[in-house]
Coordinates of C-alpha atoms (C1' of nucleotides) in Angstrom, one line a residue:
Chain A
M1 CA 40.7 88.9 127.8
K2 CA 40.8 85.2 126.5
H3 CA 37.0 85.7 126.5
V4 CA 37.2 89.0 124.5
Y5 CA 40.0 87.4 121.8
S6 CA 37.9 84.0 121.4
S7 CA 34.2 85.4 120.9
F8 CA 36.4 88.3 118.5
M9 CA 37.8 85.6 116.3
R10 CA 34.3 83.8 116.4
K11 CA 32.6 86.6 114.7
K12 CA 35.0 87.4 112.6
T13 CA 36.8 84.5 111.6
S14 CA 36.4 83.9 108.1
H15 CA 38.6 86.9 107.6
L16 CA 41.3 86.3 110.5
Q17 CA 41.9 82.8 109.8
Y18 CA 43.9 84.0 107.2
F19 CA 46.4 86.0 109.8
Y20 CA 46.3 83.1 112.1
Y21 CA 46.8 79.6 112.4
S22 CA 47.6 76.8 114.5
S23 CA 49.7 74.4 114.2
K24 CA 48.8 72.5 117.5
P25 CA 45.7 73.3 119.1
H26 CA 46.3 75.4 122.2
S27 CA 50.1 76.3 121.1
P28 CA 49.8 80.3 120.3
P29 CA 48.7 81.3 117.0
H30 CA 51.8 81.6 114.5
I31 CA 51.3 85.2 113.5
S32 CA 51.6 85.6 109.6
F33 CA 52.6 88.0 107.2
E34 CA 51.5 86.1 104.0
N35 CA 47.8 87.3 103.8
I36 CA 48.6 90.5 104.6
H37 CA 47.9 92.2 101.3
N38 CA 47.4 95.8 102.0
L39 CA 47.2 98.1 104.8
D40 CA 43.6 97.2 106.2
D41 CA 44.7 93.5 106.4
A42 CA 47.6 94.9 107.9
F43 CA 45.7 97.7 111.0
K44 CA 43.4 94.8 111.1
L45 CA 46.4 92.6 112.0
F46 CA 47.9 95.3 114.6
D47 CA 44.5 95.0 116.7
V48 CA 44.0 91.4 116.6
M49 CA 47.3 91.7 117.9
L50 CA 46.7 93.8 120.9
L51 CA 43.8 91.5 121.8
R52 CA 46.6 88.3 122.3
H53 CA 46.9 87.3 125.7
P54 CA 50.3 88.0 126.4
V55 CA 50.4 90.3 123.8
P56 CA 52.8 89.2 121.4
S57 CA 56.6 90.2 121.6
V58 CA 57.9 93.7 120.5
Y59 CA 59.6 91.5 117.6
H60 CA 57.0 90.4 115.8
F61 CA 55.5 94.7 116.2
T62 CA 58.0 95.2 115.0
R63 CA 58.6 93.4 111.8
L64 CA 54.7 94.3 111.2
L65 CA 55.9 98.1 111.0
D66 CA 58.6 97.0 108.7
Y67 CA 56.1 95.5 106.9
V68 CA 54.0 98.3 106.1
A69 CA 56.8 100.5 105.6
K70 CA 57.6 98.5 102.8
M71 CA 54.7 99.4 101.5
N72 CA 55.3 102.5 101.6
H73 CA 52.1 103.5 103.9
Y74 CA 54.2 105.7 106.1
D75 CA 51.9 107.7 107.9
S76 CA 50.2 104.5 108.8
V77 CA 53.6 103.2 110.3
L78 CA 53.6 106.5 112.5
V79 CA 49.8 105.5 113.6
L80 CA 50.8 102.3 114.4
F81 CA 54.1 103.0 116.0
K82 CA 52.2 105.8 118.2
K83 CA 49.6 103.7 118.9
M84 CA 51.9 101.4 120.5
C85 CA 54.0 103.1 122.6
F86 CA 50.1 105.0 123.9
L87 CA 49.7 101.7 125.0
G88 CA 52.7 101.2 126.8
L89 CA 53.8 97.9 124.4
P90 CA 58.0 97.6 124.0
V91 CA 59.8 99.4 121.7
N92 CA 63.3 98.8 120.6
H93 CA 65.7 100.5 118.8
Y94 CA 64.7 98.7 115.5
T95 CA 61.1 99.9 116.5
M96 CA 62.2 103.3 116.2
T97 CA 64.4 102.7 113.5
I98 CA 61.7 102.2 111.5
A99 CA 60.1 105.3 112.8
I100 CA 63.0 107.5 112.2
K101 CA 62.8 105.7 108.6
C102 CA 59.4 106.8 107.9
Y103 CA 59.5 110.1 109.3
C104 CA 62.6 110.7 107.1
H105 CA 60.5 109.7 104.4
L106 CA 57.3 112.2 105.2
N107 CA 60.0 115.0 105.2
L108 CA 60.0 115.0 109.0
P109 CA 63.6 114.6 109.6
G110 CA 63.4 117.0 113.1
F111 CA 60.7 114.6 114.0
A112 CA 63.4 111.5 113.4
F113 CA 66.0 114.1 115.2
S114 CA 63.8 113.7 118.3
L115 CA 63.1 110.0 118.6
I116 CA 67.1 109.6 118.8
G117 CA 66.0 111.5 122.4
S118 CA 63.9 109.1 122.8
F119 CA 66.7 105.7 122.3
F120 CA 68.7 107.4 125.5
K121 CA 65.6 107.8 127.6
R122 CA 64.2 103.9 127.0
G123 CA 68.1 102.4 127.4
F124 CA 69.5 102.2 123.9
T125 CA 72.2 103.7 121.6
P126 CA 71.6 104.5 118.3
G127 CA 74.3 102.0 116.2
L128 CA 75.1 102.6 112.2
T129 CA 71.8 101.3 111.0
T130 CA 70.2 104.1 112.8
F131 CA 72.8 106.7 111.4
T132 CA 72.5 105.7 108.5
V133 CA 68.8 106.0 108.2
L134 CA 68.7 109.8 109.6
I135 CA 72.2 109.9 107.2
R136 CA 69.6 108.9 103.9
G137 CA 66.4 110.6 105.7
L138 CA 67.9 114.2 105.8
A139 CA 69.6 113.5 102.1
L140 CA 66.0 112.7 100.9
A141 CA 64.6 115.6 102.7
D142 CA 66.6 118.0 100.4
R143 CA 69.2 118.2 103.3
T144 CA 72.3 116.8 101.7
P145 CA 74.9 119.3 103.2
D146 CA 73.0 118.5 107.0
A147 CA 73.4 114.6 106.0
V148 CA 77.2 115.1 105.2
N149 CA 77.4 116.8 108.7
L150 CA 76.8 114.3 110.5
F151 CA 78.6 111.8 108.9
R152 CA 81.2 114.2 109.5
K153 CA 80.3 114.4 113.1
I154 CA 80.1 110.8 113.6
I155 CA 83.3 109.6 112.3
R156 CA 85.0 113.1 114.2
E157 CA 83.7 111.7 117.8
K158 CA 84.0 108.5 117.3
V159 CA 80.3 107.8 117.3
C160 CA 80.8 104.4 115.5
K161 CA 83.1 103.5 112.2
P162 CA 81.2 104.4 109.6
D163 CA 80.8 101.0 107.2
V164 CA 80.1 100.5 103.2
I165 CA 76.7 101.1 103.3
M166 CA 76.8 104.3 105.4
F167 CA 79.5 106.0 103.0
G168 CA 77.6 104.9 100.1
T169 CA 74.6 106.7 101.4
V170 CA 76.9 109.4 102.2
I171 CA 78.6 109.0 98.2
D172 CA 74.2 108.6 96.7
G173 CA 73.1 112.1 98.3
L174 CA 76.0 113.6 96.9
C175 CA 75.7 112.3 93.3
K176 CA 72.2 113.0 93.2
T177 CA 72.9 117.1 94.7
G178 CA 75.3 117.3 91.6
H179 CA 78.8 117.0 93.7
T180 CA 79.6 113.6 92.0
D181 CA 83.3 114.9 92.4
R182 CA 82.5 115.0 96.1
A183 CA 81.8 111.6 96.2
I184 CA 84.6 109.8 94.4
C185 CA 86.4 112.0 96.6
L186 CA 84.9 110.5 99.3
F187 CA 84.8 107.2 97.7
R188 CA 88.9 107.4 97.1
L189 CA 88.4 108.5 100.6
M190 CA 87.1 105.0 101.9
E191 CA 90.7 102.5 100.6
K192 CA 92.2 104.6 103.2
V193 CA 90.6 103.6 105.8
N194 CA 90.1 100.2 104.7
C195 CA 86.7 100.0 103.4
K196 CA 86.5 98.1 100.4
A197 CA 84.1 99.7 98.1
D198 CA 80.9 97.2 96.9
A199 CA 79.3 96.8 93.1
I200 CA 76.6 99.5 95.1
I201 CA 78.9 102.3 95.8
Y202 CA 79.9 101.9 91.8
D203 CA 76.7 101.4 90.1
T204 CA 76.0 105.1 92.7
I205 CA 79.0 107.1 90.5
I206 CA 78.5 105.4 87.4
D207 CA 75.0 106.4 87.2
S208 CA 76.2 109.8 88.4
L209 CA 78.9 110.0 86.3
C210 CA 76.9 108.9 83.1
K211 CA 73.8 111.6 84.0
E212 CA 76.6 113.9 83.8
R213 CA 76.9 112.6 80.4
L214 CA 80.4 111.8 81.3
V215 CA 80.3 108.6 79.8
D216 CA 84.1 107.8 79.7
N217 CA 84.8 108.9 82.9
A218 CA 82.4 106.2 83.9
L219 CA 83.5 103.5 81.4
E220 CA 87.3 104.4 83.5
L221 CA 85.7 103.1 86.7
F222 CA 83.8 100.5 84.6
S223 CA 87.0 99.4 84.2
E224 CA 88.7 99.8 87.2
M225 CA 86.0 98.2 89.2
I226 CA 86.3 94.7 86.9
G227 CA 90.1 95.8 87.4
N228 CA 89.0 95.4 91.3
G229 CA 87.4 92.2 91.0
I230 CA 84.0 93.8 92.0
V231 CA 80.9 92.1 89.4
P232 CA 79.2 93.9 87.6
D233 CA 75.2 93.7 88.1
V234 CA 72.6 94.6 85.4
F235 CA 72.6 98.2 87.3
T236 CA 75.5 99.1 85.7
Y237 CA 75.2 97.6 82.8
S238 CA 71.8 99.8 82.7
S239 CA 72.9 103.0 83.4
L240 CA 75.9 102.4 81.4
I241 CA 73.9 101.7 78.3
R242 CA 71.2 105.4 79.2
G243 CA 74.7 107.1 79.3
L244 CA 75.9 105.6 76.2
C245 CA 72.6 106.6 74.5
I246 CA 71.8 110.5 76.0
L247 CA 75.2 111.1 74.0
G248 CA 73.6 109.1 70.6
R249 CA 76.6 106.3 71.0
W250 CA 74.6 103.6 69.8
V251 CA 77.4 101.6 68.4
D252 CA 78.8 101.6 71.7
V253 CA 75.0 100.7 73.2
K254 CA 75.1 97.4 70.7
K255 CA 78.2 96.7 72.3
K256 CA 77.8 97.3 76.5
F257 CA 73.4 95.0 75.5
E258 CA 76.0 92.0 73.8
E259 CA 78.7 92.3 76.5
M260 CA 76.1 92.0 79.3
G261 CA 74.5 89.0 78.0
A262 CA 77.7 87.9 77.2
S263 CA 78.3 88.1 80.8
G264 CA 75.7 86.4 81.9
I265 CA 73.8 89.3 83.3
S266 CA 70.1 89.0 81.6
P267 CA 69.0 92.7 81.0
D268 CA 65.8 93.5 83.1
L269 CA 62.8 95.8 82.2
Y270 CA 64.5 98.5 84.0
T271 CA 67.1 98.2 81.3
Y272 CA 64.7 97.7 78.2
N273 CA 62.9 100.6 79.4
I274 CA 66.3 102.9 79.0
L275 CA 66.2 101.4 75.5
V276 CA 62.5 101.8 74.5
D277 CA 63.0 105.5 76.3
A278 CA 66.4 106.3 73.8
Y279 CA 64.5 104.7 70.7
C280 CA 61.6 107.1 71.5
K281 CA 63.5 110.3 72.2
E282 CA 65.5 109.8 68.7
G283 CA 62.2 109.1 67.1
K284 CA 63.1 105.5 66.5
M285 CA 60.1 104.2 66.5
E286 CA 60.1 101.1 64.7
D287 CA 63.1 99.9 67.2
A288 CA 61.3 101.3 70.2
E289 CA 58.7 98.5 69.2
F290 CA 61.2 95.8 68.4
M291 CA 62.2 96.6 72.0
F292 CA 59.0 96.4 73.5
H293 CA 58.8 93.2 71.6
R294 CA 61.5 91.4 73.2
I295 CA 60.3 92.2 76.4
T296 CA 57.2 90.3 75.9
A297 CA 59.1 87.7 73.8
R298 CA 61.1 87.5 77.3
G299 CA 58.1 86.9 79.4
I300 CA 58.1 89.8 81.0
N301 CA 55.6 91.9 81.6
P302 CA 56.0 96.1 80.0
N303 CA 54.8 98.3 83.1
V304 CA 53.4 101.7 83.6
V305 CA 57.3 103.4 82.4
T306 CA 57.2 100.9 79.1
Y307 CA 53.5 102.0 77.5
S308 CA 54.0 105.3 78.8
T309 CA 57.5 105.3 77.0
M310 CA 55.8 104.0 73.6
I311 CA 53.0 107.1 74.0
D312 CA 55.6 109.3 74.7
G313 CA 57.4 108.8 71.5
Y314 CA 54.5 108.6 69.3
C315 CA 52.4 111.6 71.0
L316 CA 56.5 113.3 70.6
Q317 CA 55.9 112.9 66.8
Q318 CA 52.1 113.8 67.0
K319 CA 50.5 110.4 65.6
M320 CA 48.0 110.2 68.2
D321 CA 46.2 107.5 66.2
K322 CA 49.0 105.5 67.5
A323 CA 49.7 106.8 70.4
M324 CA 45.5 106.5 71.8
D325 CA 46.2 102.4 70.0
W326 CA 48.5 102.2 72.8
F327 CA 46.7 104.0 75.3
S328 CA 44.0 100.6 75.0
D329 CA 47.0 98.1 74.7
M330 CA 48.2 99.3 77.7
N331 CA 44.3 99.0 79.4
D332 CA 43.3 95.7 77.3
N333 CA 46.5 94.7 80.0
N334 CA 45.8 96.0 83.0
V335 CA 48.3 98.0 83.1
V336 CA 46.9 101.6 85.1
P337 CA 47.8 104.6 83.2
N338 CA 49.1 107.1 85.3
N339 CA 49.8 111.0 85.5
F340 CA 53.3 110.6 83.1
T341 CA 50.5 109.3 80.9
Y342 CA 48.3 111.6 80.0
N343 CA 50.4 114.2 80.2
S344 CA 52.1 112.3 77.6
L345 CA 48.7 112.3 75.5
I346 CA 47.1 115.5 76.6
N347 CA 51.0 117.5 75.2
G348 CA 51.0 115.4 72.1
F349 CA 47.3 116.4 71.6
C350 CA 47.9 120.2 72.3
K351 CA 50.6 120.2 70.2
S352 CA 48.3 118.6 67.9
K353 CA 46.0 121.7 67.9
K354 CA 43.6 119.3 69.4
V355 CA 43.1 121.4 72.3
D356 CA 39.7 119.5 72.7
Q357 CA 40.6 115.9 72.9
A358 CA 43.2 117.3 75.5
L359 CA 40.8 118.9 77.5
H360 CA 38.9 115.8 77.2
L361 CA 41.5 113.6 78.7
F362 CA 41.8 116.1 81.4
R363 CA 38.6 115.3 82.6
F364 CA 39.1 111.8 81.7
M365 CA 41.9 111.2 83.7
Q366 CA 40.0 112.5 86.4
S367 CA 37.2 110.9 86.5
K368 CA 39.7 107.9 86.7
G369 CA 41.3 108.5 89.9
V370 CA 44.6 110.1 88.9
K371 CA 45.0 113.9 89.7
P372 CA 46.6 116.2 87.4
D373 CA 49.8 117.3 88.3
V374 CA 52.0 121.3 88.1
V375 CA 52.5 119.9 84.7
T376 CA 49.1 119.1 82.9
Y377 CA 48.5 122.3 83.9
N378 CA 51.2 123.8 82.2
T379 CA 50.9 122.1 79.2
L380 CA 46.7 123.2 79.5
M381 CA 47.8 126.6 79.8
D382 CA 49.9 127.2 77.1
S383 CA 48.0 125.6 75.2
L384 CA 45.2 127.3 75.5
Y385 CA 47.1 130.7 75.2
Q386 CA 48.4 129.5 72.2
T387 CA 45.2 129.4 70.3
G388 CA 43.5 132.5 72.8
K389 CA 41.5 130.9 75.1
C390 CA 42.5 133.2 77.5
T391 CA 39.7 132.8 79.5
L392 CA 39.7 128.9 80.3
A393 CA 43.7 128.9 80.5
L394 CA 42.4 131.3 83.8
E395 CA 40.3 129.5 84.5
L396 CA 43.0 126.0 85.1
Y397 CA 45.2 128.0 86.7
N398 CA 42.4 129.2 89.9
E399 CA 41.5 125.7 89.4
M400 CA 45.3 124.8 89.9
Q401 CA 45.7 127.2 92.8
A402 CA 42.2 126.0 94.7
K403 CA 44.3 122.5 94.6
E404 CA 46.9 123.5 96.4
I405 CA 48.4 122.7 93.0
M406 CA 51.7 124.9 93.3
P407 CA 52.8 126.6 90.0
D408 CA 56.3 126.6 89.2
T409 CA 58.4 128.3 86.8
C410 CA 57.5 127.4 84.0
T411 CA 53.4 128.1 84.9
Y412 CA 54.4 131.4 85.6
K413 CA 56.8 131.8 82.2
I414 CA 53.0 130.3 80.6
L415 CA 51.0 133.0 82.2
L416 CA 53.9 135.8 81.1
D417 CA 53.8 134.4 77.2
G418 CA 49.7 133.7 77.3
L419 CA 48.9 137.9 78.6
C420 CA 51.6 139.5 76.5
K421 CA 50.5 137.4 72.9
N422 CA 46.8 137.8 74.0
H423 CA 47.3 142.0 74.6
H424 CA 47.0 141.6 78.1
I425 CA 50.2 143.9 78.4
D426 CA 49.0 145.8 81.4
E427 CA 48.9 142.2 83.6
A428 CA 52.2 140.3 82.3
M429 CA 53.5 143.3 83.8
S430 CA 52.3 143.0 86.6
L431 CA 52.8 139.3 87.1
L432 CA 56.3 140.5 86.0
H433 CA 56.6 142.7 89.2
M434 CA 55.2 140.1 91.0
L435 CA 57.8 137.7 90.4
E436 CA 60.5 140.4 91.0
N437 CA 59.6 140.8 94.5
R438 CA 59.0 137.1 95.1
G439 CA 62.9 136.6 93.6
L440 CA 61.3 134.7 91.0
S441 CA 61.8 136.4 87.4
D442 CA 65.1 136.1 85.4
I443 CA 66.7 136.3 82.2
K444 CA 63.6 134.0 80.5
C445 CA 61.0 135.9 82.3
Y446 CA 62.6 139.1 80.5
T447 CA 63.4 137.8 77.9
I448 CA 58.8 137.0 77.2
I449 CA 58.0 140.5 78.2
I450 CA 60.8 142.1 76.0
D451 CA 59.7 139.3 73.2
G452 CA 55.8 140.5 73.8
T453 CA 56.1 144.2 74.3
S454 CA 57.9 144.8 70.4
K455 CA 55.9 142.4 69.4
H456 CA 52.8 144.5 70.5
G457 CA 54.5 147.7 69.2
D458 CA 55.0 148.7 72.4
F459 CA 59.6 148.8 71.6
D460 CA 59.6 151.4 73.7
T461 CA 59.5 149.8 76.9
A462 CA 60.8 146.7 75.3
Q463 CA 64.0 148.7 74.7
A464 CA 63.2 150.3 78.3
I465 CA 63.2 146.6 79.7
F466 CA 66.4 146.0 78.4
D467 CA 68.2 148.7 78.8
D468 CA 67.3 148.4 82.9
L469 CA 69.0 144.5 82.9
P470 CA 72.3 145.6 84.5
S471 CA 70.1 146.9 87.0
K472 CA 68.4 144.4 87.9
G473 CA 71.5 142.3 88.1
V474 CA 70.0 139.7 84.9
K475 CA 73.0 139.2 82.2
P476 CA 71.0 139.1 78.8
N477 CA 71.4 135.9 76.7
A478 CA 71.8 135.3 72.9
H479 CA 67.8 134.7 72.8
T480 CA 67.6 138.0 74.8
Y481 CA 69.3 139.7 72.2
T482 CA 67.8 138.0 69.5
V483 CA 63.9 138.9 70.5
L484 CA 65.9 142.4 71.1
I485 CA 67.5 142.4 67.1
N486 CA 63.4 141.4 65.7
G487 CA 61.7 143.8 67.9
L488 CA 63.9 146.7 66.4
C489 CA 63.7 145.0 62.7
L490 CA 59.8 145.5 63.9
N491 CA 60.4 149.1 65.0
K492 CA 62.2 149.5 61.5
Q493 CA 65.0 150.4 63.6
F494 CA 67.9 148.5 61.1
K495 CA 71.5 151.0 62.2
E496 CA 69.9 149.2 65.6
A497 CA 69.6 145.6 65.1
K498 CA 73.1 145.8 63.0
E499 CA 74.9 147.2 65.9
Y500 CA 73.3 145.5 68.5
L501 CA 74.4 141.9 66.4
V502 CA 77.8 143.1 66.9
K503 CA 77.0 144.6 70.5
M504 CA 75.4 141.1 71.7
E505 CA 79.0 139.5 70.1
E506 CA 80.7 142.0 72.5
D507 CA 79.1 141.2 75.4
G508 CA 80.1 137.2 74.7
C509 CA 76.8 136.1 73.6
L510 CA 77.2 134.7 70.6
P511 CA 74.4 135.5 67.7
N512 CA 72.8 131.9 66.6
S513 CA 71.1 130.7 63.9
V514 CA 68.1 132.1 64.7
T515 CA 69.2 135.7 65.5
Y516 CA 70.3 135.6 61.6
N517 CA 67.3 134.1 60.7
V518 CA 65.3 137.1 62.3
I519 CA 67.5 139.3 61.6
A520 CA 67.9 138.7 58.1
Q521 CA 64.4 138.0 57.9
G522 CA 63.6 141.8 59.2
F523 CA 66.2 143.1 56.7
F524 CA 63.4 141.2 53.7
K525 CA 60.5 142.2 55.5
G526 CA 61.6 146.2 55.6
N527 CA 62.5 146.0 51.9
K528 CA 66.3 146.2 53.1
C529 CA 67.4 143.5 50.7
V530 CA 70.8 144.3 49.4
E531 CA 72.0 143.9 53.3
A532 CA 70.1 141.0 53.9
V533 CA 71.9 139.1 51.9
T534 CA 75.1 140.8 53.3
I535 CA 73.8 139.0 56.1
L536 CA 72.9 136.1 54.8
K537 CA 76.1 135.9 53.4
E538 CA 77.9 136.3 56.7
M539 CA 75.8 133.8 58.1
V540 CA 76.8 131.1 55.9
E541 CA 80.5 131.7 56.4
K542 CA 80.1 131.1 60.2
G543 CA 78.8 127.4 59.0
F544 CA 74.6 128.5 59.8
A545 CA 71.3 127.9 57.6
P546 CA 68.6 129.8 56.3
D547 CA 65.1 128.6 57.8
S548 CA 62.4 127.9 55.3
T549 CA 60.9 131.2 55.6
T550 CA 63.9 133.2 55.0
F551 CA 64.6 131.0 51.8
E552 CA 61.8 131.9 50.7
L553 CA 62.6 135.1 51.1
L554 CA 65.5 135.5 49.7
L555 CA 64.0 133.6 46.6
H556 CA 61.8 136.4 46.4
Q557 CA 64.3 138.9 45.3
L558 CA 66.0 136.1 42.6
P559 CA 64.8 138.5 39.8
A560 CA 66.3 141.2 41.5
E561 CA 69.7 139.8 42.7
G562 CA 70.4 137.0 40.0
Q563 CA 73.5 138.3 38.7
D564 CA 75.1 138.0 41.9
S565 CA 77.3 134.3 42.0
T566 CA 77.2 134.2 45.5
L567 CA 73.9 134.2 45.7
M568 CA 73.0 131.7 43.9
D569 CA 75.9 129.8 45.6
M570 CA 73.8 130.3 48.7
I571 CA 70.6 129.1 46.9
Q572 CA 71.6 125.9 45.7
N573 CA 73.4 125.2 49.0
F574 CA 70.6 125.8 50.3
A575 CA 67.6 125.0 49.1
P576 CA 64.8 122.6 51.3
G577 CA 65.1 119.3 50.4
Chain B
dG1 C1' 64.9 86.9 115.1
dT2 C1' 63.5 92.9 113.9
dA3 C1' 66.5 98.2 111.0
dG4 C1' 70.3 100.7 106.3
dG5 C1' 72.9 102.4 100.6
dG6 C1' 72.0 101.8 93.7
dT7 C1' 68.6 101.7 87.8
dT8 C1' 63.4 103.9 83.9
dA9 C1' 59.2 108.4 82.1
dG10 C1' 58.0 115.1 81.6

DNA sequence: GTAGGGTTAG
């Protein structure tokens, strides 16, 4: 064996010497991970370790597996783990816990559980760490209720005494599934069992509260945290800053940002990315660029998120030249664009009615090895349908299915709307029935169909679908009523349109600005100008403003209604600009 | 000696 090993070394010495070096001649080579940069290196090292005589201890193999796991190559870890088991190499509770983690990350919690059996077979007992990995694994696999049950069982059967990390794992699982309230209950329970919450626990809950826009509650918890002597870190401040950004509390954002610096905590790239994103979403591109320059001024390299966020900001404003400039900058700086980057650009081009450029990018991204996802397809299909290119849209739909990219609820809504707008009502109806059979139809689907059929001139169908909603257990919302009222106006059923305006309110759907604009425009177009003006007055009383189309129609009535002082007031109040 | 929890973009 030793001979095999040395001849192997001679052949491949140039590469393998990176992994081994001896401090003394004839001493066992030291195993080094320093020069492992990719999966290939890791597999080679594994093979070399197998050829060693004697075979290195389980400790070395475990470290190698952990190393590969930390590179997120969970499937490869399991390949190596199975190979170890197959070759009869020893594995211990450390090795098995890593394997459990990998099964969980691959969404195979069943296999993870079966490894618990192996624990006992091999004479090990799973402890806190292993159970924490399992709990987290269940949460990762969208099985948080099971994770919570396992946690309860561990406490009930006194399997082990949960520590702050296990509590933190369960709390995170609850937060990520929208149960922040339950997470807070568990957090309070910790105190009762003498388990002191640390910064990570506070950060998890604060972040979750901020995401739910309960920023004041988050700030309260932040004060409590400090009161309890827990020092906030960059995570805490980043979460709070993002929460304040979401609410547009810019003064508070600035204050928190300064407070953070004063506490000796430097914002990191995450923090900056949050701010860049917030400014971009707000359309404050100058502020976003300023933040970007602060990043580089601090010697931090912006990453794919930073660039993609800037690009998305310009795309949202349809400033495609600027967006493409940033795209070039990103490439010049060797930051590799990903799905998000391309999807933003494709969306930007679509919204600027440059579908050809969007399609060009769609092909380009694939040539660069970036795989389009459901969002890419949705964006393109919507744009193609809206510009009447049905054949191409359908081709993309088929292509997407061929690639086994699962359509989501957005996809179906795009198809429904696209088919209706392009006069394929029958196909839209059969799609709706398919969605009903699969339990995928919701009020938005029906609203699209009601809108589509009535705009297509088939108001009877629209009305029939609307009337059938209760029997399907679906409740119309303000949008549905608005679409129906629009249909009634198109069908010149003005009396009914007004009746539905009252009816929707009785049904708990308050008419909004769109509803009033739609009905006012319908009445103007049907030459029911006096009634249109009555509706406009009601609208203004309720605090809604006519949009530009309504306003133009109103102006046309000026000679006839010029004596009406209310009308004049309205015109003066709402003149655009 | 080795295994466990928290932050960014449609």
